[in-house]
Each structure stands twice: as C-alpha cells, then as structure tokens.
Coordinates of C-alpha atoms and ligand atoms in Angstrom, one line a residue:
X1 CA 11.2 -27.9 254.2
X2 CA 11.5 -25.8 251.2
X3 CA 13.9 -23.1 250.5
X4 CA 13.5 -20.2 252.6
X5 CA 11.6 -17.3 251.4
X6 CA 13.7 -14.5 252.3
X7 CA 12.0 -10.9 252.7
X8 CA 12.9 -7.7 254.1
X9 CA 10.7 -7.7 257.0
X10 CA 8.5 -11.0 258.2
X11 CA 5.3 -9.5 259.8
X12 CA 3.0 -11.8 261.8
X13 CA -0.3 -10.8 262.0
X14 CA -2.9 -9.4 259.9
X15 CA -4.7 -7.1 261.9
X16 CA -5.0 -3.4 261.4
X17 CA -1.2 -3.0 263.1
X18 CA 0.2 -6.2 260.4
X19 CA -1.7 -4.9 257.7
X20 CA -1.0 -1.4 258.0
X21 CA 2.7 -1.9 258.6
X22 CA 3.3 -3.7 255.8
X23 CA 1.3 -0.8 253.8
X24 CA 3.3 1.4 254.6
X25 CA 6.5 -0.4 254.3
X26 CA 5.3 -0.9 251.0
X27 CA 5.2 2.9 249.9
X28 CA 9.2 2.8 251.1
X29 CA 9.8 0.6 249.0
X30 CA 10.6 -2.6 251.5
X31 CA 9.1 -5.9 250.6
X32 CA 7.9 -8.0 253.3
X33 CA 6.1 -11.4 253.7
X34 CA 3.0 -11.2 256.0
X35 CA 1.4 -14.5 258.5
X36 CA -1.5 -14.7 259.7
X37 CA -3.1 -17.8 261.5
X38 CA -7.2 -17.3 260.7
X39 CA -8.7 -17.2 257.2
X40 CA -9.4 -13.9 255.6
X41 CA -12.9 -13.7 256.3
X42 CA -12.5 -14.8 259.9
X43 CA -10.4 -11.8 260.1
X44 CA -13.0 -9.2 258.5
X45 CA -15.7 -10.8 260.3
X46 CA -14.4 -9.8 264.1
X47 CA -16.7 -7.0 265.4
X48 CA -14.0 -4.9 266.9
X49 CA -14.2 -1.2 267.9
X50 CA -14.9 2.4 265.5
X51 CA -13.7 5.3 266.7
X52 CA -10.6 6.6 265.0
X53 CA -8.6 9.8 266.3
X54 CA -8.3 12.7 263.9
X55 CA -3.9 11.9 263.9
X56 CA -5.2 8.2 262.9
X57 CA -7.8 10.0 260.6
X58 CA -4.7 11.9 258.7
X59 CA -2.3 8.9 258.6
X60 CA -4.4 6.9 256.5
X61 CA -5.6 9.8 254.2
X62 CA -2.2 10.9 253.8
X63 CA -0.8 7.0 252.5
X64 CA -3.8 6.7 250.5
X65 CA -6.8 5.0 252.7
X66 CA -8.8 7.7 253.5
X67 CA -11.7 7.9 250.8
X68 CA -13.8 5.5 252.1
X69 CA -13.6 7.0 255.7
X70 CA -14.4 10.1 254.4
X71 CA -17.5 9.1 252.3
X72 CA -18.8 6.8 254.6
X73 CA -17.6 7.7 258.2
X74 CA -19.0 9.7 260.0
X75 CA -17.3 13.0 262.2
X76 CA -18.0 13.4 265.3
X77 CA -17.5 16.5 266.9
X78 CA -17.7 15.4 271.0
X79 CA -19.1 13.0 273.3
X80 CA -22.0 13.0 275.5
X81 CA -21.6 12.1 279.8
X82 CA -24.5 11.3 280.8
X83 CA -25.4 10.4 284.3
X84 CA -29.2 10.4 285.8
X85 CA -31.1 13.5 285.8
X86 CA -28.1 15.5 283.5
X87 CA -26.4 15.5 280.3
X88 CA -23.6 17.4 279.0
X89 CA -22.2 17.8 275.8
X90 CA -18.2 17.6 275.7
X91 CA -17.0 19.6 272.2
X92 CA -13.2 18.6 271.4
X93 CA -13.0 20.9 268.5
X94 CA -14.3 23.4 271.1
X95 CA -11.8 22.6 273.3
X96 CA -8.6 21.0 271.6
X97 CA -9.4 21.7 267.7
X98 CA -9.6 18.2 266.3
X99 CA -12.5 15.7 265.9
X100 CA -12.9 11.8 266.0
X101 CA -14.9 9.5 263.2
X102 CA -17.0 6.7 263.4
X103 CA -15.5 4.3 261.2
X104 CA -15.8 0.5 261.7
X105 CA -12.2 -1.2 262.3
X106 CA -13.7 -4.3 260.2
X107 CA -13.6 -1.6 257.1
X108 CA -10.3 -0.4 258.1
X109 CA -9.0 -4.2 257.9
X110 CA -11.2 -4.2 254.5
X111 CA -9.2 -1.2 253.0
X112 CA -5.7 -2.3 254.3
X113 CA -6.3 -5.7 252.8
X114 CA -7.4 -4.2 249.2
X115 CA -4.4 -1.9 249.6
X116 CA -2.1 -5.3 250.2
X117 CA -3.9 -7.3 247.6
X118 CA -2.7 -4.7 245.3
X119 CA 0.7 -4.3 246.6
X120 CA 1.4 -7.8 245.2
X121 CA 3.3 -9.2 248.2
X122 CA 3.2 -12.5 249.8
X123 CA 0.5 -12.9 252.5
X124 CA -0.2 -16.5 253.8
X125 CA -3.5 -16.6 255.7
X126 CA -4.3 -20.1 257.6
X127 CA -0.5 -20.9 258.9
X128 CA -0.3 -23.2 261.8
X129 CA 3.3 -23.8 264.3
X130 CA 4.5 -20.3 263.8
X131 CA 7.2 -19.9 265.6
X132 CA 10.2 -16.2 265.8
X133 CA 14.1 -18.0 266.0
X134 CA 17.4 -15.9 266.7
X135 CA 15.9 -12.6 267.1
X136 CA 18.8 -11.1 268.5
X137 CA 21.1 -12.2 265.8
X138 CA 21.7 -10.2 262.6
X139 CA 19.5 -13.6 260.6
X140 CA 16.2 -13.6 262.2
X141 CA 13.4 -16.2 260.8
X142 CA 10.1 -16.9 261.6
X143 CA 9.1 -20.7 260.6
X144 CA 5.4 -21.9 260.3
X145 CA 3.2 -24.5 258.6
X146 CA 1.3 -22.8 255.0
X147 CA -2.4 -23.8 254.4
X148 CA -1.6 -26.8 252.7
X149 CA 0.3 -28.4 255.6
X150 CA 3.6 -27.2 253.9
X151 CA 6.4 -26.4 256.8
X152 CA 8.4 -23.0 255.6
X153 CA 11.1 -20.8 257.2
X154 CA 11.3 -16.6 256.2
X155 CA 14.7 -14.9 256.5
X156 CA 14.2 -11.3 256.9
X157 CA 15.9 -8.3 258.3
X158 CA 13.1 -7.9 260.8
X159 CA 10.9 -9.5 262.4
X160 CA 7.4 -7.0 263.6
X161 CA 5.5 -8.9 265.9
X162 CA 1.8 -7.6 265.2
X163 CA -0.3 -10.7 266.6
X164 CA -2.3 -9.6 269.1
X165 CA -2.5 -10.1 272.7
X166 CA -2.4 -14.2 271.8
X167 CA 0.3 -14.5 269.5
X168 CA 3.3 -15.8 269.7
X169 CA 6.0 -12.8 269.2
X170 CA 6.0 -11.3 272.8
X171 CA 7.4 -14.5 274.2
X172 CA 10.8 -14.4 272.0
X173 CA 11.4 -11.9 274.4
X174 CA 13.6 -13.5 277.1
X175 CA 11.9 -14.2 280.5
X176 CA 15.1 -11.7 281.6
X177 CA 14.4 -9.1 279.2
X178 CA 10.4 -9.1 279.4
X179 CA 8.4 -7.1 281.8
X180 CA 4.7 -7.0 282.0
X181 CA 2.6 -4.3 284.0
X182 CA -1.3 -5.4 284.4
X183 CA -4.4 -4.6 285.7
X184 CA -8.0 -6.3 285.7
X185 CA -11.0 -5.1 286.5
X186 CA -14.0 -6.6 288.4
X187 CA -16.6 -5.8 285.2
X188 CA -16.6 -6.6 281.8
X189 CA -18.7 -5.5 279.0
X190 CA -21.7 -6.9 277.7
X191 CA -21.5 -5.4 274.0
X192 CA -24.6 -5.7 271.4
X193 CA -24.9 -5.3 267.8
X194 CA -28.5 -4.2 266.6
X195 CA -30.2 -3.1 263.6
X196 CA -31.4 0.4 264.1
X197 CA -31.3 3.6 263.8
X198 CA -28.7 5.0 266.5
X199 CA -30.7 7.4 268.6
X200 CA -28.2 9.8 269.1
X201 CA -25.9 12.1 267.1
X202 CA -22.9 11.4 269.2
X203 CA -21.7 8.8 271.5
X204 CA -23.1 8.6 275.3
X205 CA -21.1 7.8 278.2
X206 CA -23.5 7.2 281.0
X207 CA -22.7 6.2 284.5
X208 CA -25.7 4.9 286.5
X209 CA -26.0 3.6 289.8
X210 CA -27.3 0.1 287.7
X211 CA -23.3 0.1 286.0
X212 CA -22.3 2.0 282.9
X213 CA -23.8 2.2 279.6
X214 CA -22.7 3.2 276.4
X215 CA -24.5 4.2 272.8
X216 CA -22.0 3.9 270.1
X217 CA -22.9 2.8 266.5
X218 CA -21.5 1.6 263.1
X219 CA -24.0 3.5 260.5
X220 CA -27.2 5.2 260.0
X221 CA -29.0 2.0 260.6
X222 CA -26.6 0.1 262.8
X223 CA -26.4 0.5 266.6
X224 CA -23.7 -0.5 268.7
X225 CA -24.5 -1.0 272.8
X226 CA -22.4 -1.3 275.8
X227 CA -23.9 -2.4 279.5
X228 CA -21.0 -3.0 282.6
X229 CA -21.8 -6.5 283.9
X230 CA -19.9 -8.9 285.8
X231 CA -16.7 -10.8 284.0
X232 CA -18.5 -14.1 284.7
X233 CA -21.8 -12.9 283.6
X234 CA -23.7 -15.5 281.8
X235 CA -25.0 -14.5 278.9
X236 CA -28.0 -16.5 279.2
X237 CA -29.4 -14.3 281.9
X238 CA -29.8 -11.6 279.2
X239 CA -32.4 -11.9 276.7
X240 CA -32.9 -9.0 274.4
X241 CA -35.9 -7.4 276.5
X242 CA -33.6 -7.7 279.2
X243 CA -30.5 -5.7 277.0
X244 CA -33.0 -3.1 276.2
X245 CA -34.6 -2.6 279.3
X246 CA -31.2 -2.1 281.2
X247 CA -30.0 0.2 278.4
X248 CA -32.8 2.3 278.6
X249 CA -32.8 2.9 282.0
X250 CA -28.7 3.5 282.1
X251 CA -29.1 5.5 279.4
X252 CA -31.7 8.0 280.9
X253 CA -34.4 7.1 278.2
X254 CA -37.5 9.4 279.0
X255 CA -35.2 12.3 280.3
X256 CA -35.8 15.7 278.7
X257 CA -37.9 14.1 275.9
X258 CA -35.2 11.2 274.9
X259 CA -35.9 8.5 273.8
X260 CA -33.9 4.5 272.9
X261 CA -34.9 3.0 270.3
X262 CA -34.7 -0.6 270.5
X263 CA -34.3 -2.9 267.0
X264 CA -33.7 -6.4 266.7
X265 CA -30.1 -8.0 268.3
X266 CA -27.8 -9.6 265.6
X267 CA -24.8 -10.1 267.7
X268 CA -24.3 -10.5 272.0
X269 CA -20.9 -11.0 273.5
X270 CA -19.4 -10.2 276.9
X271 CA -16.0 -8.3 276.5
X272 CA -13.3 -9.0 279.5
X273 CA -11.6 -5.9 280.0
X274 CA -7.8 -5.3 281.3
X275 CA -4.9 -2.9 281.4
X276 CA -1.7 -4.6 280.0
X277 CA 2.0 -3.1 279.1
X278 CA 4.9 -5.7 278.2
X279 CA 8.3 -4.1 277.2
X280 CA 10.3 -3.3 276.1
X281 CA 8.6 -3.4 272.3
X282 CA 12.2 -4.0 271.0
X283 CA 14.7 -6.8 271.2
X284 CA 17.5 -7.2 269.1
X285 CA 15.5 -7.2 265.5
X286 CA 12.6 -8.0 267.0
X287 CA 9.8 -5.3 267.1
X288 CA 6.2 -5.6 268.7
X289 CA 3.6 -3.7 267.9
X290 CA -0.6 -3.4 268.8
X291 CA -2.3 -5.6 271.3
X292 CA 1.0 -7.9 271.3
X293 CA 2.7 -5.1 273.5
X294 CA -0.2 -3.6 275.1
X295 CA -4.3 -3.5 276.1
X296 CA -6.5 -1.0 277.3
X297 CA -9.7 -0.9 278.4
X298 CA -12.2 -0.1 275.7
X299 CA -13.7 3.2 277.6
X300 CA -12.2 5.8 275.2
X301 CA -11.1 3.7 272.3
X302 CA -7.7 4.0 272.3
X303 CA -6.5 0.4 271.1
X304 CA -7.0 0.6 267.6
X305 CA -5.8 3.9 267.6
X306 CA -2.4 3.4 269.5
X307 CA -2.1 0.5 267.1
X308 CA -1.7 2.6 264.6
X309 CA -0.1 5.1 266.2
X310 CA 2.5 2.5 267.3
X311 CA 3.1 1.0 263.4
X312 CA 3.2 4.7 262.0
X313 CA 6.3 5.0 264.1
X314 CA 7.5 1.9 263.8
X315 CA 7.5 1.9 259.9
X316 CA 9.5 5.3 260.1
X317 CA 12.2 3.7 262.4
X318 CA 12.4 0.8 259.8
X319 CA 12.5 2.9 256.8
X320 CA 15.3 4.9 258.3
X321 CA 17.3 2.2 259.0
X322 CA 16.7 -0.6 256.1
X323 CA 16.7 2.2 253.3
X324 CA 18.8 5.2 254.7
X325 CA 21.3 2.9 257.2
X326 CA 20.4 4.9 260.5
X327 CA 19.4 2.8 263.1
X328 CA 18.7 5.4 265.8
X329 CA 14.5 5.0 265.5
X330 CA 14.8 1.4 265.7
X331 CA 16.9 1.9 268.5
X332 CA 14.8 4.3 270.1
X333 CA 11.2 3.0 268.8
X334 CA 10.2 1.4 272.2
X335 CA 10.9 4.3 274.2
X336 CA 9.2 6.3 271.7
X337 CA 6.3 4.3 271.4
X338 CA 6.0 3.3 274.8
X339 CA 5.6 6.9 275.7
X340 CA 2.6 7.2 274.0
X341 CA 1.5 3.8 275.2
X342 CA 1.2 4.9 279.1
X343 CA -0.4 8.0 278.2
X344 CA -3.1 5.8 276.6
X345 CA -3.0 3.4 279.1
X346 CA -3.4 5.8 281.9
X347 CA -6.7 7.2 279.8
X348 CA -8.2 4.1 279.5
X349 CA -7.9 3.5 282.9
X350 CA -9.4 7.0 283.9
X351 CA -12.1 6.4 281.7
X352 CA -12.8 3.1 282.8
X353 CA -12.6 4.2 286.6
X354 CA -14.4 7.6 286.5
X355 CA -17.5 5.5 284.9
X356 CA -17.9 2.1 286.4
X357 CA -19.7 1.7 289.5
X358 CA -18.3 -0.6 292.4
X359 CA -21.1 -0.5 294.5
X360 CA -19.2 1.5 297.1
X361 CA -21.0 4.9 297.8
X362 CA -18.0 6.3 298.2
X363 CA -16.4 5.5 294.9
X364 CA -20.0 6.8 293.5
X365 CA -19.6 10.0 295.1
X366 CA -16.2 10.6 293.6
X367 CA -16.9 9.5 290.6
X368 CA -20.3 12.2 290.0
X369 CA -18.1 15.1 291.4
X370 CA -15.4 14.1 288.6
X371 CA -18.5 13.7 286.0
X372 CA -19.4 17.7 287.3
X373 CA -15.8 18.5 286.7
X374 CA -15.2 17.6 283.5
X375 CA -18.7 18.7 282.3
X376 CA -17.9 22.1 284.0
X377 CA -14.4 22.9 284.0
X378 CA -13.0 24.5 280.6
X379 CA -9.6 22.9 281.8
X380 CA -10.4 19.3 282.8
X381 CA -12.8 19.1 279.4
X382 CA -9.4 19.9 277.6
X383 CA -7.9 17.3 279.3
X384 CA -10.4 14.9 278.6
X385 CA -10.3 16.2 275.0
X386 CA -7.0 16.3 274.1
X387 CA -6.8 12.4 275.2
X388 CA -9.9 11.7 273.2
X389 CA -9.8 12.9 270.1
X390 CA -5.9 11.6 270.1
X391 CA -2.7 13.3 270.8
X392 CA -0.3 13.9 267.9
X393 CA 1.6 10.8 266.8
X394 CA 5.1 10.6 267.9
X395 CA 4.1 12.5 271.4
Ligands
LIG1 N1 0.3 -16.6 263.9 C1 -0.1 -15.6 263.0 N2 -1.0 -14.7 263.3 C2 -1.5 -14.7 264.5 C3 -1.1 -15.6 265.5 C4 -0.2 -16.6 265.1 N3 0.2 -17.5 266.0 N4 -1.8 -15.4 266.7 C5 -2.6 -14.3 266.4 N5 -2.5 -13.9 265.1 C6 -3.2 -12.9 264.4 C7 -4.6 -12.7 264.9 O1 -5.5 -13.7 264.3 C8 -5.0 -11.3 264.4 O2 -5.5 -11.3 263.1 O3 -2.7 -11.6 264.7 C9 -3.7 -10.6 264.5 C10 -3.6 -9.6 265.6 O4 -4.6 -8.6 265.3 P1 -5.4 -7.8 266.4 O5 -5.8 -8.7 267.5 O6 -6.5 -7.1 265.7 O7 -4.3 -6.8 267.0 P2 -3.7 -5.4 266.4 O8 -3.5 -5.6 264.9 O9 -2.6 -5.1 267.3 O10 -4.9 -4.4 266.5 C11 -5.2 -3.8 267.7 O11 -7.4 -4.7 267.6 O12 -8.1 -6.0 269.4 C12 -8.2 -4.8 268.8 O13 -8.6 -3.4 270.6 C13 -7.7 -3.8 269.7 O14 -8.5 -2.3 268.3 C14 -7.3 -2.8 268.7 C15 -6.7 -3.5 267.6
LIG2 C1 -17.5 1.1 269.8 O1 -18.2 1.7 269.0 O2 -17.4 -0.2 269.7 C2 -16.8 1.8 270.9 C3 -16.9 3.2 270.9 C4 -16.3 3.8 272.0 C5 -15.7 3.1 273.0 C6 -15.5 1.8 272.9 C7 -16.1 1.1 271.9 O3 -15.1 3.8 274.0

C-alpha cells in the first residue's frame, strides 16, 4: 500500500451529485479526491433523464455552468396531459412563475467534468474494492484499488457518499442506524431513443387505457419516448413498428390534426421503476447524497434534480463547517435535505399513480377525474406546478 493520499473531502462517485459536489467544494476553496468505479466515457455515455428545474437552472448558472444550457437547452414553459379525446396545456410560469429546460444530464456530466478537469484535483476513474472505514470517527478513509491494480487508502475530513443506488456508501451506515422506506410498482418503462424531429413543443403526459405514454426529447432532431409496460417485459416482443404503433395510439396521434412522427430507433431499454428513501443521509462524517439516499419514479423528473438540490446543500453545510468551524448544517443536513426529499418522493409517486393504468376501472375512473382536475382547477394546476418546475432549494 502506498502512503495515504490525504484530502479534505473523499467523494465516491462521479455522477452529476460527485461531480457537482466537488465543483462546488472547489469554488470554497476545499480540495477533495474524487472515485469512481466505470471509465469516463462509460459515465458520459449513460442515457439518463433532461429536464432540469429552474432552482437547478440558477445553481449551475450562478457557479459558472450555465452557458451551455442556455445556448443549447431549451425552456420550456409547461407540460401537456393528455388523455384520449382531450388535451390540456399546463403553464407553470402561468401558474407558479418559473420554467423548466430540456437539457440532457449526459451534458450536465460533460460540463461538470470539464469544470473538474480544470479544477486540477485528483479524480481516479476505473477503481475496483472501494470500500468507507471508521466513519464515525474524527479519521475517516475510504480504501480502493486504482486502474493499475494499485491498492490506496484516502484520509479525509469527510467522506460524501455520491454512488448511486449501487454503491457502496449507504451500507457504512450501521444495520442499527439505517432505515429504508420503499415502494415498487407493477410497470416499468420501456424508454426509446430515436432520431427525429420531436413532434411537439413541450412534453406530453398521456394516460391511455393501453398504459401511459410519454414524448420527451433531447434536441431539435432527437426524440426521447416512454410506453408503461410490464417490469418483466421482454424486450423482444417490441420491434420498432411495434414502439411506434403503441406510441401513436397512447399518444392520441390523428386527434385534432396531430400527428407522431416516427424516425429510426438508436437506443431500446426497459426502465424498472421504484420509490426508495434510506436515512438518515448523515452518520458521524459520513454524508450521502443522490440516488445513494433516495429514488423516485421518473414521472416528473425529479432525480436529477433533488440530486442537485441535495449536493447544493450539502456543499454549504461542509463549507460552513471545514472553512468557518460551524458544524450546525452538517449537523442538520439530513433533516434538511430529507425534507425536500419526501416532498419529491411524494411527487413522483403522484405522478406515477395519477398516470399509470392498473387495469382496474375503478382506479381509471379516479385517475381521469384527477386528469380533469388538474387541467381545470387554477389551484390543483399550481400544485402540480410548483412541484414541477421545482421548489426553492433549501425548502
Ligand atoms: N465506487 C465508485 N463509484 C461508484 C461505485 C463504487 N463502488 N458504485 C457506483 N459508483 C458510481 C457510478 O458508476 C456512478 O457514476 O457512482 C455514480 C453514481 O451516479 P448516479 O447513479 O448518476 O447518481 P447521482 O450522481 O446521485 O445522480 C442522480 O442519476 O440515476 C440518475 O435518476 C437519477 O437523475 C438522477 C441522477
Ligand atoms: C426524459 O426526457 O428522459 C424524461 C422527461 C420527463 C420525465 C422523465 C424522463 O418525467
């Protein structure tokens, strides 16, 4: 083993809640040593979601990551619900005052690893064996295996456990500390990539009797598709006719003069979907953050978003107490965070619930009179917005 390396804070992970962590411990001045188990380009090459809140929208303008997003995201004013026979138009700046934008998180992980290239601090991509020791002592490490097969030990002042759902950091928490709250659902998501032009201005949420649909996309020429199937569904039994077909027809293609285009399929994955909150998102000097504390359900795009939401908080409660000596944010960062957490989980899950059918006709009939609600009621399309398009970070 060689000498320790000994940083700040060790951050494990290099997704957009690793990366942007360290970017912003950067601008306060605190070094830290970043790990992350896949290559760089596996990393960049995940498709992943693209909405971002306006509050996400202003973080990473205001530290410096914004001009891409501006220049080549794209604002989005609403979203469409869409069930058969109607579709309504939901305006958050209408309603709440703030906007979302379409913006890729592959080129969010693109900027925030240009932004640590140029930072000039240690990352090590391809580790293997990492593993979080004495997190509730003042001399936490984190020890792994470099890319050359080199074991290595990093002494920090904190450890920020940003790797994923997967990774390793949430079980340092003791079996007698941990708690985990879950839900699954009986669908998953049977997302495609495709290269054409999206045929709408903003995103539709449809609920059909067939299962939901949705029409989100990446760019002017780059369409991205959702269809509810089953969590075992074989991907097999869905050639691209088959895709387009069953997106048409969820997605009300001939109504009022609308029409899907279809383009050719360059990526087809099913998406298993779940609720899941571990905490607390603290122990000793041992913070989580992102997928690694929590998942939602992808109806209303909140995990990308709360991960940020979660490090923006996170790198406030470490500045204040590595450079000013006040612990009380890190003491208080998983109650903090977590508050912000169940108000996304809940969301996600009312989303996910209002537009998935079960085949129970009762369920359907619920579900279309809250549809008519929130398409009709000034008060429950605020709700619906103010969720949306993000509640201030630090709520
Ligand atoms: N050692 C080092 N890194 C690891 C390990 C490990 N043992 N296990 C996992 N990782 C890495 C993963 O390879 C990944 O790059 O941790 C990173 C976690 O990144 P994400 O999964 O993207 O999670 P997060 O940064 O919290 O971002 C949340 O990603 O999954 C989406 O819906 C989610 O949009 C949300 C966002
Ligand atoms: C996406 O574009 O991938 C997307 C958009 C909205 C969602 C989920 C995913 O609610």
């Amino acid at each position: 083993m060689n000498q320790p390396i000994r940083t700040r804070v060790v951050v494990v992970g290099a997704g957009p809640a690793g990366l942007l962590l360290t970017h912003l411990l950067d601008r306060a001045g605190i070094d830290t040593v970043l790990l992350e188990n896949r290559s760089p380009d596996y990393v960049l090459g995940r498709i992943r979601a693209g909405v971002l809140e306006s509050s996400s929208v202003d973080l990473l303008t205001e530290v410096g990551l914004g001009d891409r997003i501006h220049a080549e995201g794209d604002e989005h004013r609403g979203i469409y619900l869409h069930w058969p026979g109607e579709k309504h138009h939901l305006d958050f700046v209408d309603h709440v005052g703030r906007s979302v934008w379409i913006y890729g998180q592959t080129e969010v992980t693109k900027d925030l690893m240009a932004a640590r290239e140029r930072a000039g601090q240690q990352s090590y991509y391809e580790v293997a064996d990492v593993t979080l020791h004495d997190v509730d002592t003042d001399r936490p490490a984190v020890s792994f295996t470099d890319a050359d097969g080199t074991p290595r030990r990093v002494e920090a002042e904190a450890v920020a456990g940003c790797d994923g759902f997967h990774g390793p950091s949430r079980g340092a928490l003791p079996d007698d500390v941990r708690r985990t709250w879950e839900r699954t659902y009986p669908y998953a998501w049977l997302g495609v990539l495709a290269d054409v032009a999206p045929s709408t201005d903003e995103l539709i949420y449809s609920w059909h009797p067939d299962g939901f649909a949705l029409h989100s996309m990446r760019s002017a020429t780059v369409s991205r598709l959702y269809l509810q199937v089953r969590p075992d569904e074989d991907l097999a039994q869905w050639p691209d006719d088959r895709v387009w077909e069953a997106l048409a027809t969820r997605l009300g293609h001939g109504e009022d003069g609308w029409t899907l285009q279809s383009g050719p399929i360059t990526e087809k994955s099913v998406l298993p979907m779940r609720s899941f909150v571990a905490t607390p998102m603290r122990h000793g000097r041992l913070f989580l953050a992102g997928d690694a504390a929590h998942i939602v359900p992808p109806a209303g795009a909140k995990g990308l978003n709360l991960a940020i939401a979660d490090v923006c908080l996170l790198a406030r409660a470490l500045t204040a107490w590595l450079v000013d000596g006040s612990p009380g944010l890190a003491e208080s960062y998983s109650d903090d965070a977590l508050r912000r957490v169940w108000r996304c989980t809940h969301f996600s899950w009312w989303m996910t619930s209002m537009l998935h059918t079960t085949g129970d006709p009762f369920d359907e009939q619920l579900q279309l009179s809250q549809l008519r609600w929130v398409t009709t009621s000034e008060a429950a399309a605020a709700g619906l917005a103010e969720n949306y398009a993000g509640l201030p970070i630090g709520f």
